[in-house]
C-alpha positions as a Python dict, from the first residue, in 0.01 Angstrom:
ca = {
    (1, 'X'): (0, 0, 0),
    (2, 'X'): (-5, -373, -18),
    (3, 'X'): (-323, -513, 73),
    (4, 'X'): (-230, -789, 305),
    (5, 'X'): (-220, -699, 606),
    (6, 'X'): (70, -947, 661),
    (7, 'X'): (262, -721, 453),
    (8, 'X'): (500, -430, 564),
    (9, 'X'): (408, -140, 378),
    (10, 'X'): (691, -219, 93),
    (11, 'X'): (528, -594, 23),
    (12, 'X'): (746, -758, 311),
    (13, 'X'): (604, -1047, 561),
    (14, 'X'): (841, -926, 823),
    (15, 'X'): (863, -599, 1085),
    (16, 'X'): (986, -238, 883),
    (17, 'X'): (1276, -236, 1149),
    (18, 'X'): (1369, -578, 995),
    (19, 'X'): (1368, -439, 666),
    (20, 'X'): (1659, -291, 516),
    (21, 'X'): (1614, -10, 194),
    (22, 'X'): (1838, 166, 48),
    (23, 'X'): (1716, 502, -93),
    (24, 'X'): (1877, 652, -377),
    (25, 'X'): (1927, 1018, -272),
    (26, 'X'): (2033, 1288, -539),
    (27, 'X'): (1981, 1536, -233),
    (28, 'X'): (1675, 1707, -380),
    (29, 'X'): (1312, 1699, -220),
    (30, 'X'): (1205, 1379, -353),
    (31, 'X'): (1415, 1082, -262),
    (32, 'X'): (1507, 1270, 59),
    (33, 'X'): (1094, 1226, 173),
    (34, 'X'): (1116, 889, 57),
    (35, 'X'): (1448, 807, 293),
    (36, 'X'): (1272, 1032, 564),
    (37, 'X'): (905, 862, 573),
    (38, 'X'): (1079, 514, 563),
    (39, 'X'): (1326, 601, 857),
    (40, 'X'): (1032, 762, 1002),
    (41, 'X'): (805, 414, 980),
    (42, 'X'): (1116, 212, 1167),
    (43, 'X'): (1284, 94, 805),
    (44, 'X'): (1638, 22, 812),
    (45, 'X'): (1742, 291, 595),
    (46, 'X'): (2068, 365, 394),
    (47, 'X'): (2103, 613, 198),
    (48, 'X'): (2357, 634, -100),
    (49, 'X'): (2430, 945, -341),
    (50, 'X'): (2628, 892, -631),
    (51, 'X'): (2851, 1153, -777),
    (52, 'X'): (2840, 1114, -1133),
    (53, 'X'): (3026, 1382, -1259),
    (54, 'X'): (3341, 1603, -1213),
    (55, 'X'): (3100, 1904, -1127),
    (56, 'X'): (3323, 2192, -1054),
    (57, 'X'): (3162, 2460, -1211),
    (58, 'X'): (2822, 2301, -1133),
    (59, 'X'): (2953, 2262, -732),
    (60, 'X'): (2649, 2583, -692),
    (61, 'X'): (2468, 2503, -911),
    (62, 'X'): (2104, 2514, -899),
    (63, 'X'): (1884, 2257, -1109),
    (64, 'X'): (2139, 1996, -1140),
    (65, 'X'): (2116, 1648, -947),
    (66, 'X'): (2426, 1458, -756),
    (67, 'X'): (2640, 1807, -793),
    (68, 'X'): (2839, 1912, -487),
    (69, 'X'): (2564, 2099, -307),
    (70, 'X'): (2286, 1807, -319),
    (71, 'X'): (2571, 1534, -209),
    (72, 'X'): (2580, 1757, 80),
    (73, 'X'): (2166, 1822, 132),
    (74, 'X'): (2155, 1452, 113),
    (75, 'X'): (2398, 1384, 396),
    (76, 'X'): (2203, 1658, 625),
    (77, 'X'): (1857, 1486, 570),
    (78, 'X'): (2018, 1148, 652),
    (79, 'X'): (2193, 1291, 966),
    (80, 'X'): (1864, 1455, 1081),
    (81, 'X'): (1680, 1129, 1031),
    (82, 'X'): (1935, 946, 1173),
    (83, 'X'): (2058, 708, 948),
    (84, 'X'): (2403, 588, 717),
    (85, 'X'): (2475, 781, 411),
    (86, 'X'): (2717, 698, 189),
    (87, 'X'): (2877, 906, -121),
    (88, 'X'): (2954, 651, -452),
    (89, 'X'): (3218, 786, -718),
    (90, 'X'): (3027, 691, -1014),
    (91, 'X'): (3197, 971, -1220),
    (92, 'X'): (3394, 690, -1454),
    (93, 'X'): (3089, 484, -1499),
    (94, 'X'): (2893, 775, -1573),
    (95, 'X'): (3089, 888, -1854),
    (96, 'X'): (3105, 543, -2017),
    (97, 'X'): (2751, 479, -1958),
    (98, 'X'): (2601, 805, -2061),
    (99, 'X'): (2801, 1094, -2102),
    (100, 'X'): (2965, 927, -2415),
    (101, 'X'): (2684, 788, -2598),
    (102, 'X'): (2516, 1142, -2538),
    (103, 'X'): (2803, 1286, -2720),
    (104, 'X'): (2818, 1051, -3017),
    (105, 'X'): (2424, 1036, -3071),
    (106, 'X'): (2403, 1401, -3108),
    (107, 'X'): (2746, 1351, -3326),
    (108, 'X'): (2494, 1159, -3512),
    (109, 'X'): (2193, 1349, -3569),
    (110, 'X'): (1984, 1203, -3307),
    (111, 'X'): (1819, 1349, -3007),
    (112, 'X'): (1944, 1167, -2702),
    (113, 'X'): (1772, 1127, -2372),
    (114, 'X'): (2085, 1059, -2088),
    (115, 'X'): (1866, 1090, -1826),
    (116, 'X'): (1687, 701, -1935),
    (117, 'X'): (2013, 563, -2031),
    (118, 'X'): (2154, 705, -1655),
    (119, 'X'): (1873, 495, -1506),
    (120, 'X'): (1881, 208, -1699),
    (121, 'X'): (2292, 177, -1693),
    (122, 'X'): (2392, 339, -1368),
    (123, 'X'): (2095, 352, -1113),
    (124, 'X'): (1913, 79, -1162),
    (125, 'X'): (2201, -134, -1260),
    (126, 'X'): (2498, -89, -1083),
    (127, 'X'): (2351, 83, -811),
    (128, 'X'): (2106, -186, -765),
    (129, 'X'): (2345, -424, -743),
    (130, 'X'): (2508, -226, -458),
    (131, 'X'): (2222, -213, -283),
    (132, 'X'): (2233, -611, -279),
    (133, 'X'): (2576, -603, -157),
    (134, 'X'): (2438, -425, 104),
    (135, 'X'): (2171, -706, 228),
    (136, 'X'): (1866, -451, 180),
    (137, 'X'): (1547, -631, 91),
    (138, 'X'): (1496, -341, -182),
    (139, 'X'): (1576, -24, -338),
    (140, 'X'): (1347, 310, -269),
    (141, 'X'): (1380, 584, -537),
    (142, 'X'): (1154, 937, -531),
    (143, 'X'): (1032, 885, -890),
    (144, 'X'): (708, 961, -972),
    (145, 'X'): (586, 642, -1122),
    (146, 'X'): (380, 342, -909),
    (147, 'X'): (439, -17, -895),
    (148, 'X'): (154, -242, -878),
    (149, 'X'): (129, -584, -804),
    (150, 'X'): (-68, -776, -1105),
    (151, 'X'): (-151, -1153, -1178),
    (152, 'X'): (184, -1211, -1327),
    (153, 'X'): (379, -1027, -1065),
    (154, 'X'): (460, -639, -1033),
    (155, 'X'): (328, -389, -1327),
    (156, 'X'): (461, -14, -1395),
    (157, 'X'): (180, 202, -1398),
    (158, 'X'): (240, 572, -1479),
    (159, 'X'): (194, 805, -1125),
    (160, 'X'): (-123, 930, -960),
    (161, 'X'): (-21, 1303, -1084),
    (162, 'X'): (-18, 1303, -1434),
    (163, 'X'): (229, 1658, -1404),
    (164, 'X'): (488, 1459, -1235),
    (165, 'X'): (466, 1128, -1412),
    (166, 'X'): (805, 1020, -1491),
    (167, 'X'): (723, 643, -1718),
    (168, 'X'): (842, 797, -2029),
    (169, 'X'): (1204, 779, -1804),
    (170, 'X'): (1166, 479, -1678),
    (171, 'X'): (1048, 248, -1967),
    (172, 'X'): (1349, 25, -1963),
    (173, 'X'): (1328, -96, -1600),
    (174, 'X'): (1345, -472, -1641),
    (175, 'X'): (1081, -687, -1485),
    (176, 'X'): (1362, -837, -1227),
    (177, 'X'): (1490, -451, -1165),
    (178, 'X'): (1067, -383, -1102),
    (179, 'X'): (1076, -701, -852),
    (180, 'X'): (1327, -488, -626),
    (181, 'X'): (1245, -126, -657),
    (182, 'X'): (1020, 34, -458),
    (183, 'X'): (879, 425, -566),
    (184, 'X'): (711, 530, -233),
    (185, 'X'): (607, 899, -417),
    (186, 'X'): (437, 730, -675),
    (187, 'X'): (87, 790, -588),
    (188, 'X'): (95, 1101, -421),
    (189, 'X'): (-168, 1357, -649),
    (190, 'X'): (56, 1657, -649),
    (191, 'X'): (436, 1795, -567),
    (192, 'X'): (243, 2017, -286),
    (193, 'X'): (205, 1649, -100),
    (194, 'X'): (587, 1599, -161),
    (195, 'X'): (658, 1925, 61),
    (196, 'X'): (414, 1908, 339),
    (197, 'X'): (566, 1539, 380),
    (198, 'X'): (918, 1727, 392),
    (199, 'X'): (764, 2047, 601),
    (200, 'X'): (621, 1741, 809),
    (201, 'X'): (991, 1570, 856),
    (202, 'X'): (1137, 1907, 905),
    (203, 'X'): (1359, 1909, 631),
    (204, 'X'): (1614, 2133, 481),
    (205, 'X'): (1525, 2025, 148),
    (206, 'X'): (1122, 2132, 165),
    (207, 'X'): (1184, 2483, -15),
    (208, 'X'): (1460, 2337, -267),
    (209, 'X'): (1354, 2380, -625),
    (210, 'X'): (1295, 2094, -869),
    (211, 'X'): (1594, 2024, -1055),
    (212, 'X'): (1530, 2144, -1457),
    (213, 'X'): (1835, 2044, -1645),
    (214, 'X'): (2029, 1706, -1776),
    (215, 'X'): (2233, 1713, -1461),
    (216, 'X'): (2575, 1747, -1672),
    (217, 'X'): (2435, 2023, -1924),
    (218, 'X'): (2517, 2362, -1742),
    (219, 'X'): (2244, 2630, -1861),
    (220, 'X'): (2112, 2344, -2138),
    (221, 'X'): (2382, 2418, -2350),
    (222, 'X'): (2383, 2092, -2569),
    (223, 'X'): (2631, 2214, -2787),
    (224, 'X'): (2876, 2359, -2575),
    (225, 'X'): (2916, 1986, -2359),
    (226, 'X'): (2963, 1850, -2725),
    (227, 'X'): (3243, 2039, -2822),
    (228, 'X'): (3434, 2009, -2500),
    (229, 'X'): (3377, 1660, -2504),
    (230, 'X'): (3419, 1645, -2920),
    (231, 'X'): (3691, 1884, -3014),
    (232, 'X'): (3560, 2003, -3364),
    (233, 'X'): (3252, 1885, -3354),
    (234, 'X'): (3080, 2181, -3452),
    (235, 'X'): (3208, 2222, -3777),
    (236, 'X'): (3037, 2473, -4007),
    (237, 'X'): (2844, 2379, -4378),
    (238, 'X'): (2490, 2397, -4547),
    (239, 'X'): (2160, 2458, -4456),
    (240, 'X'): (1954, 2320, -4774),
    (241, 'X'): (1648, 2292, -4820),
    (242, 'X'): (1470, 1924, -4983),
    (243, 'X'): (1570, 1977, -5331),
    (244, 'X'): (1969, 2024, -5196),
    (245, 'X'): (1945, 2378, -5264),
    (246, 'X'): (2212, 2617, -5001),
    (247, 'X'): (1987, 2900, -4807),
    (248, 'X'): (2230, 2957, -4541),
    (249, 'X'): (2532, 2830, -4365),
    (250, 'X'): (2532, 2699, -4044),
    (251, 'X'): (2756, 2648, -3736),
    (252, 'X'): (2789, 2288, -3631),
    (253, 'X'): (2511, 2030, -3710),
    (254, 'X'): (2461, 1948, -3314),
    (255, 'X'): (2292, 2302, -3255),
    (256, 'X'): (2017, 2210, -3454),
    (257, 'X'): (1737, 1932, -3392),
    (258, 'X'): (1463, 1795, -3623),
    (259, 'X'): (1153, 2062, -3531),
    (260, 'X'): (1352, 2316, -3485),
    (261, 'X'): (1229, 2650, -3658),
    (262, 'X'): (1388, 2931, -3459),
    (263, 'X'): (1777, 3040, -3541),
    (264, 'X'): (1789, 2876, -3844),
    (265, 'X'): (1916, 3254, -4026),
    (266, 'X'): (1670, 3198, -4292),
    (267, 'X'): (1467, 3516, -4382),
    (268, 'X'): (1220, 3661, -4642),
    (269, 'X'): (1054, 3343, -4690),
    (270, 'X'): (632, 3322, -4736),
    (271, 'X'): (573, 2995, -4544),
    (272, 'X'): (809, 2921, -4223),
    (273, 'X'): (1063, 2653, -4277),
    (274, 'X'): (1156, 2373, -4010),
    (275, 'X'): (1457, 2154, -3955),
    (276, 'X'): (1344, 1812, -4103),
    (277, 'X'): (1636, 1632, -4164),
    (278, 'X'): (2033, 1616, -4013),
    (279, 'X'): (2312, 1503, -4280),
    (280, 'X'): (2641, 1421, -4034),
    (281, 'X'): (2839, 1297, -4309),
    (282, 'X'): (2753, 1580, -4560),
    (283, 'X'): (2737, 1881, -4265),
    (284, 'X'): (2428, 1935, -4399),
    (285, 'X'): (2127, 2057, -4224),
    (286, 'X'): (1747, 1960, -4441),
    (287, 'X'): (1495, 2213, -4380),
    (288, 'X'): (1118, 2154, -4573),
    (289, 'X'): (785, 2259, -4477),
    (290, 'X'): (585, 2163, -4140),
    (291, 'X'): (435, 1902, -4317),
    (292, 'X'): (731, 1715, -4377),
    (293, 'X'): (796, 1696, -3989),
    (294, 'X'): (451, 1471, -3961),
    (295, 'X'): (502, 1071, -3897),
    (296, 'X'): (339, 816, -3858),
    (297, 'X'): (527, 513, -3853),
    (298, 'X'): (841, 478, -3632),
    (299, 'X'): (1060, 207, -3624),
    (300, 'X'): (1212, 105, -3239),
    (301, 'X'): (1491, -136, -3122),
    (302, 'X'): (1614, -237, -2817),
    (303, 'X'): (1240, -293, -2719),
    (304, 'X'): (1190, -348, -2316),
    (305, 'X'): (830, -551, -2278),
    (306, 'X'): (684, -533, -1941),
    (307, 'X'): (347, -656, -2066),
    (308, 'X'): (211, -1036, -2013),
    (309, 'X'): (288, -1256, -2192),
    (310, 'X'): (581, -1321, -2507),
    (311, 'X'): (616, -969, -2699),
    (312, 'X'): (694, -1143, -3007),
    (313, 'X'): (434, -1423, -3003),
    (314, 'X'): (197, -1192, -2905),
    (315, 'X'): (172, -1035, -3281),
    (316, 'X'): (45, -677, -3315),
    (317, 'X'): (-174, -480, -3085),
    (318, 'X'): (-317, -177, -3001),
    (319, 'X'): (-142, 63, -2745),
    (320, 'X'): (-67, 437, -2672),
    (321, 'X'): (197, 553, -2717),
    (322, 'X'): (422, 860, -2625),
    (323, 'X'): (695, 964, -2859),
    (324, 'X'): (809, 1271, -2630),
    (325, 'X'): (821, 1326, -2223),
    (326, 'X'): (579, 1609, -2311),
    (327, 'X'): (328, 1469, -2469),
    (328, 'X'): (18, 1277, -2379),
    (329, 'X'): (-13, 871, -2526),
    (330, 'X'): (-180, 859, -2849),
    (331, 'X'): (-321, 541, -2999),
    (332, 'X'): (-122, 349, -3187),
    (333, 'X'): (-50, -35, -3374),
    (334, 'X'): (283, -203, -3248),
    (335, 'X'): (368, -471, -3465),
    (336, 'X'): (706, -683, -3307),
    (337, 'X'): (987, -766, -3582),
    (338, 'X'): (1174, -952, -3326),
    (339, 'X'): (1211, -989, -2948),
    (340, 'X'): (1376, -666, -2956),
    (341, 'X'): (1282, -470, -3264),
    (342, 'X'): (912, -377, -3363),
    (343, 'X'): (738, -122, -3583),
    (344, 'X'): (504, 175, -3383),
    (345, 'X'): (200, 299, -3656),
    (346, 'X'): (11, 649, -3520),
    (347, 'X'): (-322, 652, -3590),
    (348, 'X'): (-239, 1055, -3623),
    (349, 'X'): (48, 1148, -3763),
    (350, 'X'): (308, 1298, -3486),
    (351, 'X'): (550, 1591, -3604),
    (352, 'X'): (926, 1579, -3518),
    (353, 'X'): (974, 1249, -3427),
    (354, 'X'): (1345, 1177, -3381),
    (355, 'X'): (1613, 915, -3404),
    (356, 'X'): (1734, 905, -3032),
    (357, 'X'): (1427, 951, -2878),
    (358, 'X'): (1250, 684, -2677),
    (359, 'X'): (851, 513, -2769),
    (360, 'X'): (678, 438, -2469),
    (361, 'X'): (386, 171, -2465),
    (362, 'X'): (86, 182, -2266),
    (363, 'X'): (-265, 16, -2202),
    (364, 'X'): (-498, 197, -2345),
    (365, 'X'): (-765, 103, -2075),
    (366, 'X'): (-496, 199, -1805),
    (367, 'X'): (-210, 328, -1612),
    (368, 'X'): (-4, 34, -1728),
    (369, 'X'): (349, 98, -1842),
    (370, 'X'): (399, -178, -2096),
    (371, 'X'): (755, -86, -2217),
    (372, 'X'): (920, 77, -2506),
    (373, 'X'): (1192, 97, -2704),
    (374, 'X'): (1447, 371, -2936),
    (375, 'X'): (1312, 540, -3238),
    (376, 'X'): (1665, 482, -3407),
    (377, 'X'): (1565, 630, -3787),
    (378, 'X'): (1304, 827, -3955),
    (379, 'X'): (1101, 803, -4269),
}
C-alpha cells in the first residue's frame, strides 16, 4: 500500500473509480482475486485473457493456463463482478515468441524456461501495450512477487510467501514494464489468503487447483511437444561416458537433461552415473560422475539490471543468486563483461547448472530483485 495518503491504493493521486486496470486473467484463482478486489474497491476494471495456444486436447484440461476451460472461468468471474472481459488470439504470437525457441533450445541441449520468455515477449510486452491502447493507468497481474517504491523509482522485491515467490519468472521485467505493472497478491503470506479473498468475492474459481504444468506441455511430456513440433527430432545414438566410451544407446537427445540419473539404461555399475553433458551434433549423450555436475562459475547474457545505478560501471559485486526456480539464493560474485553479458562465481559449487536456464540476482541484505540473465554454456 502506498504510503501517501493522497495515493489510491495502486500509487494514483486520483479516485479508484477514475482509475482504469486491466487485469491479466488466465482464469485461475489468482488474477481472478486480483480483478475481483480491484472491481470490488470501485477500479475501472478490464479484464483480458489471452489464448495462446490451439488447445484442443488441453480444452479439459486441468493444470494448464489460458486453455478453453479457464478462458471461460475468467469470463464468469468478470460477469459476477461486473465488469468487460475480453478474449485476445495470441496463439500466432505465442508460437513465435515461445513455443519455437522452446523447441529449438531443447533441439540444442539446453533446458528452456517458456514460461519467462511468455512473460517477457507476450504478457508484459504485447499485452502491455494493449493495455495502453486501452487508456488504463496500469496493468494488474496475480503474480506472486511485490513492487516497491525505492529512491530511484519502483524495485522488484521477491513476495511476502517465500512458497509462492515467483522472481525467478519474472527477472526480465524492464524497469519501464515495472513503472506500469501492478502485482496486488504480492504480499499476501500464504495461498490460504488467496482463497478466503476468493471465498470472500464468492467466486467460482476459490476451489480451482493451482495450475502445475508449462501451459502447452500436456502431462510434462517435453519430448513428445518436440517431436510434433520437430519431426525427427528424437533421433537415436550414444550414451558415452567422459572418455567417449558407448554404455548404451539412447532414444533422442531431448529426453535427457544435464542431472538427470534415472532412465538412463545403464546397469551393473559401482558408483551411479549422471547426465553431464548433451552432444546435438554428435547424438551423443555424456554421462560422468556427480562430481562432474558441480559449478561454480556460469557465464549469462542477455543480462536485465534492475539495480541502481550503471550495471557495467558498477564493476563486480556481491549478490545471491538462484540458478533454479527451486532453489534458495546462494552468495555469489557477478562480474559484468558488458551491458548485457557478465560472469556469475558461486561461492559453493551448484550441481546441474544448465545452458537455457535463467541466473537471478538479488540483495543479499533483502527482498530486492536485482535482475538476471541466461546461463547460455557450461564449463
Amino acid at each position: 500500500m502506498p504510503l501517501d495518503p493522497a495515493l489510491n491504493s495502486l500509487g494514483f493521486a486520483k479516485p479508484p473509480a477514475e482509475t482504469r486496470v486491466v487485469v491479466a486473467m488466465s482464469g485461475g484463482v489468482d488474477s481472478s482475486v486480483v480483478a475481483a478486489q480491484l472491481a470490488d474497491e470501485g477500479y475501472d476494471v478490464v479484464g483480458v485473457t489471452l489464448q495462446l495456444y490451439d488447445h484442443g486436447a488441453a480444452l479439459a484440461k486441468k493444470g494448464a493456463c489460458c486453455a478453453g476451460r479457464d478462458i471461460h472461468d475468467a469470463r464468469r468471474v468478470a460477469e459476477e463482478m461486473g465488469f468487460p472481459h475480453y478474449v485476445l488470439d495470441y496463439e500466432n504470437t505465442f508460437r513465435e515468441a515461445v513455443i519455437d525457441e522452446f523447441a529449438d533450445s531443447y533441439l540444442a541441449g539446453a533446458t528452456p524456461v517458456p514460461c519467462i520468455r511468455c512473460n517477457e515477449r507476450v504478457k508484459f510486452k504485447d499485452l502491455l501495450e494493449t493495455a495502453k491502447d486501452l487508456d488504463a493507468d496500469c496493468m494488474a497481474t496475480g503474480h506472486y512477487i511485490q513492487r516497491m517504491m525505492g529512491d530511484e523509482g519502483p524495485e522488484l522485491h521477491a513476495a511476502g510467501d517465500p512458497n509462492r515467490d515467483q522472481s525467478y519468472f519474472l527477472f526480465s521485467t524492464t524497469a519501464e514494464q515495472l513503472d506500469y505493472l501492478r502485482f496486488p497478491l504480492g504480499h499476501l503470506k500464504s495461498k490460504a489468503e488467496t482463497r478466503a479473498l476468493a471465498e470472500k468475492f464468492g467466486l467460482g474459481v476459490a476451489d480451482k487447483p493451482d495450475s502445475q504444468d508449462i501451459c502447452f506441455v500436456p502431462n510434462g511430456n517435453y519430448a513428445a511437444v518436440i517431436e510434433k513440433l520437430r519431426p525427427g527430432a528424437a533421433e537415436p545414438g550414444d550414451i558415452v561416458d567422459v572418455d567417449g566410451n558407448v554404455l548404451a544407446q539412447h532414444r533422442g537427445v531431448i529426453h535427457y537433461t544435464i542431472g538427470q540419473r534415472r532412465g538412463l539404461g545403464i546397469g551393473g555399475l559401482s558408483d551411479p552415473l549422471y547426465v553431464v553433458k548433451l552432444d546435438v551434433d554428435a547424438r551423443q549423450v555424456i554421462v560422468g560422475p556427480k562430481e562432474m555436475l558441480a559449478t561454480r562459475k556460469v557465464p549469462l547474457r542477455e543480462i536485465n539490471w534492475l539495480g541502481d545505478g550503471d550495471f557495467l560501471a558498477g564493476g563486480e559485486r556481491k549478490i545471491a543468486v538462484k540458478v533454479r526456480s527451486t532453489r534458495p539464493p546462494t552468495d555469489a560474485v557477478l562480474r559484468p563483461i558488458s551491458d548485457t553479458e557478465a560472469e556469475v562465481e558461486l561461492l559453493v559449487a551448484e550441481e546441474g547448472v544448465s545452458p537455457g536456464q535463467a541466473c537471478v540476482f538479488y540483495d543479499p541484505d533483502s527482498t530486492r530483485v536485482l535482475g538476471g540473465g541466461w546461463i547460455w554454456r557450461g564449463y
